[in-house]
Tab-separated table of C-alpha atoms in Angstrom:
chain	number	residue	atom	x	y	z
A	99	UNK	CA	0.314	0.046	0.040
A	100	UNK	CA	1.482	3.651	-0.994
A	101	UNK	CA	2.152	5.844	2.033
A	102	UNK	CA	0.000	8.979	2.487
A	103	UNK	CA	3.124	11.186	2.852
A	104	UNK	CA	4.114	9.632	-1.141
A	105	UNK	CA	0.737	10.380	-2.489
A	106	UNK	CA	1.290	14.108	-1.105
A	107	UNK	CA	4.096	14.311	-2.454
A	108	UNK	CA	2.744	13.633	-5.996
A	109	UNK	CA	-0.294	16.273	-4.872
A	110	UNK	CA	1.800	18.543	-5.214
A	111	UNK	CA	3.575	17.785	-8.520
A	112	UNK	CA	0.391	17.488	-10.144
A	113	UNK	CA	-2.841	18.904	-8.581
A	114	UNK	CA	-5.055	17.030	-6.084
A	115	UNK	CA	-7.679	16.684	-8.245
A	116	UNK	CA	-5.281	14.651	-10.330
A	117	UNK	CA	-4.745	12.152	-8.138
A	118	UNK	CA	-7.208	9.299	-7.936
A	119	UNK	CA	-7.020	7.491	-4.462
A	120	UNK	CA	-10.208	6.056	-4.447
A	121	UNK	CA	-11.554	2.197	-4.809
A	122	UNK	CA	-13.511	2.451	-7.616
A	123	UNK	CA	-11.692	5.247	-9.869
A	124	UNK	CA	-8.550	2.848	-9.390
A	125	UNK	CA	-11.106	-0.044	-10.327
A	126	UNK	CA	-11.106	1.535	-13.866
A	127	UNK	CA	-7.699	1.369	-15.004
A	128	UNK	CA	-7.089	-2.576	-13.613
A	129	UNK	CA	-7.823	-3.389	-17.112
A	130	UNK	CA	-7.315	-2.835	-20.992
A	131	UNK	CA	-8.503	-4.402	-24.207
A	132	UNK	CA	-7.310	-7.771	-23.090
A	133	UNK	CA	-8.502	-11.032	-21.765
A	134	UNK	CA	-6.518	-10.775	-18.812
A	135	UNK	CA	-7.274	-10.827	-15.027
A	136	UNK	CA	-7.349	-7.633	-13.819
A	137	UNK	CA	-4.833	-5.700	-11.488
A	138	UNK	CA	-5.684	-2.810	-9.200
A	139	UNK	CA	-2.918	-0.049	-8.928
A	140	UNK	CA	-2.337	2.259	-5.784
A	141	UNK	CA	-2.715	5.022	-7.757
A	142	UNK	CA	-3.764	6.815	-10.700
A	143	UNK	CA	-2.569	9.953	-11.658
A	144	UNK	CA	-3.364	12.401	-14.701
A	145	UNK	CA	-0.553	14.730	-15.291
A	146	UNK	CA	-1.368	17.871	-17.395
A	147	UNK	CA	1.362	19.269	-18.356
A	148	UNK	CA	4.427	17.474	-20.134
A	149	UNK	CA	6.566	19.500	-17.529
A	150	UNK	CA	5.179	17.410	-14.826
A	151	UNK	CA	6.384	14.310	-16.148
A	152	UNK	CA	10.102	13.951	-15.360
A	153	UNK	CA	9.517	15.119	-11.546
A	154	UNK	CA	6.575	12.459	-11.536
A	155	UNK	CA	9.133	9.772	-12.890
A	156	UNK	CA	11.683	10.794	-10.831
A	157	UNK	CA	9.516	10.521	-6.989
A	158	UNK	CA	7.984	6.624	-7.784
A	159	UNK	CA	11.210	6.077	-9.599
A	160	UNK	CA	13.249	6.963	-6.312
A	161	UNK	CA	10.566	5.087	-4.124
A	162	UNK	CA	10.483	2.221	-6.006
A	163	UNK	CA	7.219	2.462	-7.071
A	164	UNK	CA	6.585	0.605	-10.429
A	165	UNK	CA	4.983	2.385	-13.073
A	166	UNK	CA	2.624	1.564	-16.050
A	167	UNK	CA	1.812	4.076	-18.522
A	168	UNK	CA	-1.776	4.098	-20.016
A	169	UNK	CA	-3.506	6.217	-22.899
A	170	UNK	CA	-6.796	4.938	-23.605
A	171	UNK	CA	-6.526	1.651	-22.532
A	172	UNK	CA	-7.517	-0.201	-26.033
A	173	UNK	CA	-4.079	-2.446	-26.220
A	174	UNK	CA	-4.943	-5.891	-26.681
A	175	UNK	CA	-2.153	-7.548	-24.836
A	176	UNK	CA	-1.931	-6.446	-21.657
A	177	UNK	CA	0.000	-3.645	-22.128
A	178	UNK	CA	-1.430	-1.587	-19.539
A	179	UNK	CA	-2.302	-3.365	-16.903
A	180	UNK	CA	-0.556	-2.560	-14.291
A	181	UNK	CA	2.264	-4.711	-12.877
A	182	UNK	CA	1.117	-4.430	-8.881
A	183	UNK	CA	-1.039	-3.357	-6.600
A	184	UNK	CA	1.213	-0.816	-6.160
A	185	UNK	CA	1.933	0.695	-9.086
A	186	UNK	CA	1.226	4.077	-10.696
A	187	UNK	CA	-0.654	3.951	-13.438
A	188	UNK	CA	0.642	7.545	-14.993
A	189	UNK	CA	-2.579	8.484	-17.651
A	190	UNK	CA	-1.643	10.946	-21.067
A	191	UNK	CA	-5.199	11.403	-22.086
A	192	UNK	CA	-4.607	15.571	-20.989
A	193	UNK	CA	-1.349	15.533	-22.275
A	194	UNK	CA	-3.533	16.127	-26.080
A	195	UNK	CA	-2.019	18.991	-27.925
A	196	UNK	CA	-1.284	18.943	-31.661
A	197	UNK	CA	1.948	21.666	-30.929
A	198	UNK	CA	2.971	22.120	-34.980
A	199	UNK	CA	1.546	21.271	-38.028
A	200	UNK	CA	4.508	22.054	-40.694
A	201	UNK	CA	3.159	21.976	-44.187
A	202	UNK	CA	6.219	23.494	-45.918
A	203	UNK	CA	8.633	20.510	-44.294
A	204	UNK	CA	5.475	17.694	-44.034
A	205	UNK	CA	5.848	16.782	-40.103
A	206	UNK	CA	3.527	17.032	-37.244
A	207	UNK	CA	4.459	17.657	-33.480
A	208	UNK	CA	2.298	15.762	-30.864
A	209	UNK	CA	1.886	14.874	-26.922
A	210	UNK	CA	1.314	11.393	-26.912
A	211	UNK	CA	-2.951	11.666	-25.186
A	212	UNK	CA	-3.832	13.207	-28.840
A	213	UNK	CA	-6.233	10.775	-30.508
A	214	UNK	CA	-5.107	9.360	-33.787
A	215	UNK	CA	-8.543	10.496	-36.136
A	216	UNK	CA	-8.013	13.647	-34.316
A	217	UNK	CA	-4.594	14.366	-35.381
A	218	UNK	CA	-5.447	12.735	-39.263
A	219	UNK	CA	-8.817	15.164	-39.468
A	220	UNK	CA	-6.374	17.796	-38.393
A	221	UNK	CA	-3.858	17.594	-41.368
A	222	UNK	CA	-6.089	16.593	-43.203
A	223	UNK	CA	-7.504	19.945	-43.038
A	224	UNK	CA	-3.978	21.510	-44.188
A	225	UNK	CA	-4.116	19.288	-47.586
A	226	UNK	CA	-1.548	16.690	-45.817
A	227	UNK	CA	-2.142	12.896	-44.831
A	228	UNK	CA	-1.250	10.844	-41.866
A	229	UNK	CA	-1.554	6.947	-42.841
A	230	UNK	CA	-1.386	5.164	-40.103
A	231	UNK	CA	-5.034	3.978	-39.214
A	232	UNK	CA	-5.680	1.184	-36.342
A	233	UNK	CA	-8.759	-0.361	-35.710
A	234	UNK	CA	-9.122	2.100	-32.546
A	235	UNK	CA	-7.965	5.405	-34.194
A	236	UNK	CA	-11.634	6.800	-32.954
A	237	UNK	CA	-10.436	6.335	-29.349
A	238	UNK	CA	-6.532	4.969	-29.256
A	239	UNK	CA	-4.008	7.732	-28.297
A	240	UNK	CA	-0.592	8.866	-30.591
A	241	UNK	CA	1.265	7.665	-27.387
A	242	UNK	CA	-0.266	4.301	-27.355
A	243	UNK	CA	0.296	3.758	-31.091
A	244	UNK	CA	3.890	4.652	-30.628
A	245	UNK	CA	4.021	2.119	-27.788
A	246	UNK	CA	2.932	-0.295	-30.068
A	247	UNK	CA	4.071	0.291	-33.013
A	248	UNK	CA	0.393	0.296	-34.357
A	249	UNK	CA	-0.893	-0.752	-37.903
A	250	UNK	CA	-4.407	-0.722	-39.393
A	251	UNK	CA	-5.822	-1.108	-42.689
A	252	UNK	CA	-3.437	1.081	-45.036
A	253	UNK	CA	-0.364	-0.764	-43.526
A	254	UNK	CA	0.345	-2.726	-46.707
A	255	UNK	CA	0.828	-0.043	-48.999
A	256	UNK	CA	1.823	2.855	-46.365
A	257	UNK	CA	3.142	1.034	-43.074
A	258	UNK	CA	2.994	0.993	-39.708
A	259	UNK	CA	3.751	3.788	-36.916
A	260	UNK	CA	6.913	3.318	-36.611
A	261	UNK	CA	7.784	4.328	-40.573
A	262	UNK	CA	6.673	7.793	-39.847
A	263	UNK	CA	8.088	8.271	-36.168
A	264	UNK	CA	11.373	11.323	-36.974
A	265	UNK	CA	11.759	11.770	-33.418
A	266	UNK	CA	10.652	11.388	-29.967
A	267	UNK	CA	11.366	13.294	-26.514
A	268	UNK	CA	10.967	10.572	-23.809
A	269	UNK	CA	11.443	10.760	-20.353
A	270	UNK	CA	14.161	8.081	-18.867
A	271	UNK	CA	14.124	6.197	-15.271
A	272	UNK	CA	15.252	9.518	-13.723
A	273	UNK	CA	12.630	11.929	-14.994
A	274	UNK	CA	15.362	13.383	-17.621
A	275	UNK	CA	15.016	14.672	-20.772
A	276	UNK	CA	16.062	12.183	-23.511
A	277	UNK	CA	15.694	13.417	-27.599
A	278	UNK	CA	16.052	11.196	-30.517
A	279	UNK	CA	15.281	11.507	-34.211
A	280	UNK	CA	14.592	14.881	-35.434
A	281	UNK	CA	12.392	17.182	-38.134
A	282	UNK	CA	15.191	16.943	-40.837
A	283	UNK	CA	15.570	13.675	-42.432
A	284	UNK	CA	19.647	14.027	-42.220
A	285	UNK	CA	19.432	12.613	-38.475
A	286	UNK	CA	21.941	9.786	-38.973
A	287	UNK	CA	24.214	9.907	-36.002
A	288	UNK	CA	24.681	7.536	-33.183
A	289	UNK	CA	22.712	4.537	-32.232
A	290	UNK	CA	19.198	4.444	-33.623
A	291	UNK	CA	17.077	5.200	-30.528
A	292	UNK	CA	13.914	6.343	-32.029
A	293	UNK	CA	13.143	2.994	-33.707
A	294	UNK	CA	14.435	1.581	-30.615
A	295	UNK	CA	11.769	3.180	-28.585
A	296	UNK	CA	9.129	2.503	-31.103
A	297	UNK	CA	7.381	-1.169	-29.919
A	298	UNK	CA	8.981	-0.878	-26.705
A	299	UNK	CA	5.354	-0.940	-24.863
A	300	UNK	CA	6.243	1.560	-21.943
A	301	UNK	CA	9.343	-0.245	-21.093
A	302	UNK	CA	12.115	2.015	-21.942
A	303	UNK	CA	10.838	5.340	-21.334
A	304	UNK	CA	7.850	8.066	-21.277
A	305	UNK	CA	6.682	9.537	-24.554
A	306	UNK	CA	6.393	13.182	-23.762
A	307	UNK	CA	6.234	14.514	-27.154
A	308	UNK	CA	6.532	12.910	-30.698
A	309	UNK	CA	7.476	14.104	-34.377
A	310	UNK	CA	5.963	12.208	-36.907
A	311	UNK	CA	6.306	12.608	-40.719
A	312	UNK	CA	2.980	13.655	-42.781
A	313	UNK	CA	3.035	12.522	-46.672
A	314	UNK	CA	0.788	14.117	-49.504
A	315	UNK	CA	-2.607	12.672	-49.645
A	316	UNK	CA	-3.456	10.719	-52.730
A	317	UNK	CA	-5.335	12.193	-55.612
A	318	UNK	CA	-7.341	9.604	-56.036
A	319	UNK	CA	-8.935	6.025	-54.995
A	320	UNK	CA	-11.266	3.263	-55.854
A	321	UNK	CA	-12.902	0.356	-53.572
A	322	UNK	CA	-14.330	-3.026	-54.567
A	323	UNK	CA	-15.454	-6.069	-52.591
A	324	UNK	CA	-14.919	-9.501	-54.372
A	325	UNK	CA	-16.954	-12.476	-52.947
A	326	UNK	CA	-15.472	-16.089	-53.379
A	327	UNK	CA	-16.985	-19.220	-52.746
A	328	UNK	CA	-13.822	-20.704	-50.961
A	329	UNK	CA	-11.000	-19.321	-48.538
A	330	UNK	CA	-8.679	-20.565	-50.902
A	331	UNK	CA	-9.152	-18.719	-54.201
A	332	UNK	CA	-9.769	-15.876	-51.931
A	333	UNK	CA	-5.726	-16.106	-50.812
A	334	UNK	CA	-4.609	-17.014	-53.991
A	335	UNK	CA	-6.160	-13.416	-55.165
A	336	UNK	CA	-4.302	-12.061	-52.397
A	337	UNK	CA	-1.291	-13.126	-53.831
A	338	UNK	CA	-2.320	-12.647	-57.456
A	339	UNK	CA	-2.758	-8.799	-56.842
A	340	UNK	CA	0.966	-8.965	-55.381
A	341	UNK	CA	2.375	-11.195	-58.095
A	342	UNK	CA	0.566	-8.219	-60.609
A	343	UNK	CA	3.149	-5.088	-59.560
A	344	UNK	CA	-0.092	-3.546	-57.290
A	345	UNK	CA	0.376	-2.616	-54.008
A	346	UNK	CA	-3.232	-1.515	-52.842
A	347	UNK	CA	-3.751	0.609	-50.318
A	348	UNK	CA	-6.101	-1.709	-48.423
A	349	UNK	CA	-6.136	-5.361	-49.040
A	350	UNK	CA	-8.491	-6.828	-46.038
A	351	UNK	CA	-10.234	-10.387	-45.715
A	352	UNK	CA	-13.140	-11.321	-43.984
A	353	UNK	CA	-14.495	-15.416	-43.570
A	354	UNK	CA	-17.864	-16.260	-43.837
A	355	UNK	CA	-18.524	-16.305	-39.582
A	356	UNK	CA	-17.439	-12.689	-39.797
A	357	UNK	CA	-19.265	-11.795	-42.574
A	358	UNK	CA	-22.185	-13.130	-40.909
A	359	UNK	CA	-21.956	-11.748	-37.705
A	360	UNK	CA	-21.307	-7.931	-39.311
A	361	UNK	CA	-24.547	-8.385	-41.095
A	362	UNK	CA	-26.612	-9.319	-38.041
A	363	UNK	CA	-25.118	-6.281	-36.798
A	364	UNK	CA	-25.043	-3.390	-39.332
A	365	UNK	CA	-27.167	-5.567	-42.267
A	366	UNK	CA	-26.039	-3.420	-45.096
A	367	UNK	CA	-26.405	-6.493	-48.058
A	368	UNK	CA	-23.201	-8.670	-47.292
A	369	UNK	CA	-23.536	-12.266	-48.848
A	370	UNK	CA	-24.114	-14.482	-46.013
A	371	UNK	CA	-23.298	-17.347	-47.951
A	372	UNK	CA	-19.919	-16.366	-49.268
A	373	UNK	CA	-16.814	-18.635	-47.792
A	374	UNK	CA	-14.901	-14.907	-47.774
A	375	UNK	CA	-14.989	-11.347	-48.671
A	376	UNK	CA	-11.842	-9.359	-49.714
A	377	UNK	CA	-12.178	-5.707	-49.383
A	378	UNK	CA	-9.795	-4.106	-51.839
A	379	UNK	CA	-8.895	0.163	-52.181
A	380	UNK	CA	-6.068	1.424	-54.369
A	381	UNK	CA	-4.963	5.006	-54.674
A	382	UNK	CA	-2.839	7.935	-56.138
A	383	UNK	CA	-2.579	9.300	-59.157
A	384	UNK	CA	-5.802	9.087	-61.177
A	385	UNK	CA	-4.818	7.252	-64.216
A	386	UNK	CA	-2.593	4.725	-61.749
A	387	UNK	CA	-5.812	3.904	-59.938
A	388	UNK	CA	-7.910	3.233	-62.859
A	389	UNK	CA	-5.019	1.305	-64.692
A	390	UNK	CA	-4.748	-0.609	-61.083
A	391	UNK	CA	-8.345	-0.779	-60.659
A	392	UNK	CA	-8.556	-2.900	-63.784
A	393	UNK	CA	-5.608	-5.071	-62.847
A	394	UNK	CA	-7.154	-5.829	-59.339
A	395	UNK	CA	-10.252	-6.853	-60.797
A	396	UNK	CA	-8.860	-8.863	-63.798
A	397	UNK	CA	-7.053	-11.004	-60.886
A	398	UNK	CA	-10.033	-11.483	-58.876
A	399	UNK	CA	-11.921	-12.918	-61.412
A	400	UNK	CA	-9.168	-15.210	-62.682
A	401	UNK	CA	-9.166	-16.228	-59.102
A	402	UNK	CA	-12.513	-17.184	-59.051
A	403	UNK	CA	-14.518	-14.487	-57.514
A	404	UNK	CA	-17.814	-15.401	-57.765
A	405	UNK	CA	-18.760	-10.870	-58.573
A	406	UNK	CA	-16.473	-7.864	-57.591
A	407	UNK	CA	-18.507	-5.149	-56.478
A	408	UNK	CA	-16.601	-1.690	-57.397
A	409	UNK	CA	-18.274	1.407	-55.359
A	410	UNK	CA	-19.752	4.252	-58.045
A	411	UNK	CA	-19.101	7.204	-55.139
A	412	UNK	CA	-18.282	8.116	-52.233
A	413	UNK	CA	-21.056	6.427	-50.580
A	414	UNK	CA	-20.584	2.957	-51.719
A	415	UNK	CA	-16.900	2.986	-50.955
A	416	UNK	CA	-17.928	3.760	-47.423
A	417	UNK	CA	-20.273	1.406	-47.073
A	418	UNK	CA	-17.720	-0.863	-48.405
A	419	UNK	CA	-14.787	-0.078	-45.631
A	420	UNK	CA	-18.183	0.337	-42.974
A	421	UNK	CA	-18.278	-3.854	-43.285
A	422	UNK	CA	-14.870	-3.827	-42.275
A	423	UNK	CA	-14.859	-1.636	-39.703
A	424	UNK	CA	-17.529	-2.098	-37.848
A	425	UNK	CA	-16.174	-6.079	-37.548
A	426	UNK	CA	-14.562	-6.180	-33.998
A	427	UNK	CA	-17.864	-4.521	-32.606
A	428	UNK	CA	-20.002	-7.207	-34.489
A	429	UNK	CA	-18.299	-9.956	-32.560
A	430	UNK	CA	-18.075	-8.273	-29.452
A	431	UNK	CA	-21.778	-8.517	-29.158
A	432	UNK	CA	-22.578	-11.668	-29.761
A	433	UNK	CA	-20.722	-13.165	-26.718
A	434	UNK	CA	-19.665	-11.835	-23.080
A	435	UNK	CA	-16.168	-12.068	-24.064
A	436	UNK	CA	-13.966	-11.694	-27.515
A	437	UNK	CA	-10.431	-13.048	-27.515
A	438	UNK	CA	-9.146	-10.842	-30.573
A	439	UNK	CA	-5.344	-12.245	-31.342
A	440	UNK	CA	-3.155	-10.771	-33.566
A	441	UNK	CA	-1.138	-13.588	-35.743
A	442	UNK	CA	0.840	-12.870	-38.917
A	443	UNK	CA	1.696	-15.588	-41.594
A	444	UNK	CA	3.261	-15.162	-45.120
A	445	UNK	CA	0.849	-14.451	-47.513
A	446	UNK	CA	1.021	-17.781	-49.001
A	447	UNK	CA	0.520	-19.338	-45.811
A	448	UNK	CA	-2.730	-17.701	-45.349
A	449	UNK	CA	-4.704	-21.080	-46.569
A	450	UNK	CA	-2.892	-23.264	-44.473
A	451	UNK	CA	-3.363	-20.717	-41.060
A	452	UNK	CA	-7.142	-20.424	-42.038
A	453	UNK	CA	-7.665	-24.160	-42.522
A	454	UNK	CA	-5.785	-24.845	-38.896
A	455	UNK	CA	-8.140	-22.474	-37.499
A	456	UNK	CA	-11.167	-24.421	-38.574
A	457	UNK	CA	-9.327	-27.370	-36.980
A	458	UNK	CA	-8.162	-25.604	-33.831
A	459	UNK	CA	-12.547	-24.214	-33.141
A	460	UNK	CA	-12.901	-28.111	-33.971
A	461	UNK	CA	-10.808	-29.636	-31.982
A	462	UNK	CA	-11.590	-27.163	-29.048
A	463	UNK	CA	-15.644	-27.022	-29.892
A	464	UNK	CA	-15.067	-23.024	-29.733
A	465	UNK	CA	-16.319	-20.376	-32.248
A	466	UNK	CA	-13.605	-18.122	-34.488
A	467	UNK	CA	-14.300	-15.748	-36.818
A	468	UNK	CA	-11.224	-14.431	-38.909
A	469	UNK	CA	-10.582	-11.173	-40.480
A	470	UNK	CA	-7.661	-8.919	-41.137
A	471	UNK	CA	-5.036	-7.512	-43.347
A	472	UNK	CA	-4.735	-10.012	-45.874
A	473	UNK	CA	-2.579	-8.345	-48.179
A	474	UNK	CA	0.437	-8.854	-45.038
A	475	UNK	CA	-0.959	-11.598	-43.540
A	476	UNK	CA	-1.899	-9.971	-40.509
A	477	UNK	CA	-4.671	-11.806	-39.324
A	478	UNK	CA	-7.234	-11.079	-36.582
A	479	UNK	CA	-8.609	-14.714	-35.275
A	480	UNK	CA	-11.191	-13.719	-32.634
A	481	UNK	CA	-12.343	-16.078	-30.301
A	482	UNK	CA	-16.188	-15.926	-28.638
A	483	UNK	CA	-16.840	-17.057	-25.441
A	484	UNK	CA	-17.882	-16.337	-21.855
A	485	UNK	CA	-14.342	-15.934	-19.625
A	486	UNK	CA	-16.998	-16.854	-16.468
A	487	UNK	CA	-17.674	-20.233	-17.826
A	488	UNK	CA	-14.273	-22.105	-16.626
A	489	UNK	CA	-14.276	-24.810	-18.259
A	490	UNK	CA	-15.539	-23.345	-21.603
A	491	UNK	CA	-12.426	-20.447	-20.910
A	492	UNK	CA	-10.131	-23.337	-20.464
A	493	UNK	CA	-10.688	-24.288	-24.301
A	494	UNK	CA	-10.205	-21.077	-25.569
A	495	UNK	CA	-7.384	-21.149	-24.085
A	496	UNK	CA	-5.712	-24.148	-25.447
A	497	UNK	CA	-7.148	-23.099	-29.202
A	498	UNK	CA	-5.028	-19.611	-28.211
A	499	UNK	CA	-2.065	-21.766	-27.570
A	500	UNK	CA	-3.306	-24.113	-30.768
A	501	UNK	CA	-3.689	-20.902	-32.768
A	502	UNK	CA	0.147	-19.210	-31.815
A	503	UNK	CA	1.954	-22.604	-32.572
A	504	UNK	CA	0.472	-23.009	-35.560
A	505	UNK	CA	1.082	-19.580	-36.722
A	506	UNK	CA	5.063	-19.865	-35.866
A	507	UNK	CA	4.953	-23.128	-37.451
A	508	UNK	CA	4.238	-21.913	-40.905
A	509	UNK	CA	7.251	-18.526	-40.736
A	510	UNK	CA	4.694	-15.970	-39.117
A	511	UNK	CA	5.102	-13.756	-35.764
A	512	UNK	CA	3.492	-13.631	-32.956
A	513	UNK	CA	2.300	-9.765	-33.072
A	514	UNK	CA	1.379	-7.762	-36.468
A	515	UNK	CA	0.513	-4.773	-34.773
A	516	UNK	CA	-0.877	-5.946	-30.850
A	517	UNK	CA	1.988	-6.138	-28.833
A	518	UNK	CA	3.673	-8.549	-26.990
A	519	UNK	CA	3.093	-6.933	-23.535
A	520	UNK	CA	2.055	-9.913	-20.998
A	521	UNK	CA	-0.034	-12.112	-23.183
A	522	UNK	CA	2.440	-13.473	-25.177
A	523	UNK	CA	5.580	-13.687	-23.619
A	524	UNK	CA	5.522	-17.400	-22.862
A	525	UNK	CA	5.540	-17.406	-26.985
A	526	UNK	CA	8.628	-14.949	-27.344
A	527	UNK	CA	10.991	-17.771	-27.242
A	528	UNK	CA	9.562	-20.081	-30.023
A	529	UNK	CA	9.755	-17.026	-32.598
A	530	UNK	CA	13.353	-15.838	-31.212
A	531	UNK	CA	15.322	-17.875	-28.923
A	532	UNK	CA	16.634	-17.938	-25.249
A	533	UNK	CA	19.698	-15.515	-25.943
A	534	UNK	CA	17.394	-13.129	-27.884
A	535	UNK	CA	15.256	-12.719	-24.529
A	536	UNK	CA	18.804	-12.434	-22.618
A	537	UNK	CA	20.019	-9.981	-24.421
A	538	UNK	CA	16.924	-7.491	-24.286
A	539	UNK	CA	16.891	-8.116	-20.177
A	540	UNK	CA	20.134	-6.935	-20.118
A	541	UNK	CA	19.353	-4.027	-22.318
A	542	UNK	CA	16.130	-3.485	-20.561
A	543	UNK	CA	17.976	-3.743	-17.372
A	544	UNK	CA	20.687	-0.789	-18.112
A	545	UNK	CA	17.508	1.485	-19.303
A	546	UNK	CA	15.341	0.631	-15.832
A	547	UNK	CA	18.164	-0.866	-13.041
A	548	UNK	CA	15.190	-0.719	-10.654
A	549	UNK	CA	12.670	-3.351	-12.633
A	550	UNK	CA	9.569	-0.499	-12.136
A	551	UNK	CA	8.965	0.699	-16.022
A	552	UNK	CA	6.011	-2.104	-16.871
A	553	UNK	CA	8.498	-4.600	-15.644
A	554	UNK	CA	6.311	-7.827	-16.435
A	555	UNK	CA	6.155	-6.619	-20.091
A	556	UNK	CA	7.464	-8.161	-23.031
A	557	UNK	CA	10.095	-10.179	-21.279
A	558	UNK	CA	10.125	-10.639	-17.263
A	559	UNK	CA	13.099	-8.829	-15.572
């Protein structure tokens, strides 16, 4: 239990109104979007200025208090669940200023609590484009996106968050400010600390400011939906599109179960009897878009698509993408618990992975709906269940074990965008090696000698 004197010191730094000590308040931050046991923190603090972060971290570290950083809590691997009941949760939601949008040099400077879609809208109003679009972008924060290296529907063509982080201002475990990278593109000195910190899941430092690269928006785009009688044909179409030297802005997959859950939810006319659908968008110069749309449509038909629906206007395009963007809420409403997983395999292995998922579902008597970013093999097998049913949830956990073991056997990875957190640690040595984990532990010990910064995440210290 945290001492009253420690709490009083924290109140002096950020104001009493920004220190949450009540049981109900602390319980609100005991969990995130991962299906993991909650841990009620000892204290929740809400700094309102970035200059409060240094003294706050310094005080916690001096007192030996574990620290977990939290934005909106949309994390899907347990990264924002506190390490212990003595931990301090530092909320970044109030640090939400867009400090600069530089149109000439094409970058933005933001605080960690800026909501992703707010940044996208702000730069779009200036005629610029911030491409990363995680499914949670309407609520997720930039600090969280950086911590997890979030992806999104446009990841195939435009890449994930790390591609757009030009520089960071972070607070070390002693509360010192450290700056990495630069606004210019000629920053090549020393260690690549920027990329080291991206995807570090709050284990190395706390982000107080980020410099993000912006790009010019595409001048045109075209969206389409392809309906397939077999999953294998849809997978072949994915490979065929890339082989045709077309890199779509988005190339998304939904299986029959997900199609029907989405249709139950929004009733937008999806084909309930389709084995799979692909949702594709190409963008760029108008002439390029026209050429690529023709190429994609040909590949889809040659691969056995029963029908290809090309959006005729913005309203039809919105309808097509609504189907994909509501997949998570459509699945989540069906059962009390949704285990939304994140396994990435080579594109050529998508048919094998989907076949394995069917076998896993049958073997463990669980329901799995699968959707995801087919263009880069990033699939989201989603298990519908009720974690209160201990027997059912035991089967679910065995299914998840099988799921990740198969993904690794197929040459895949544990995470395309959700991070490792605590939920995937036990498989990490299978993907890497014992030496890799030991090296990571030594590196983390140098950054965090007292083992207080989200210490249970990625690898245990």
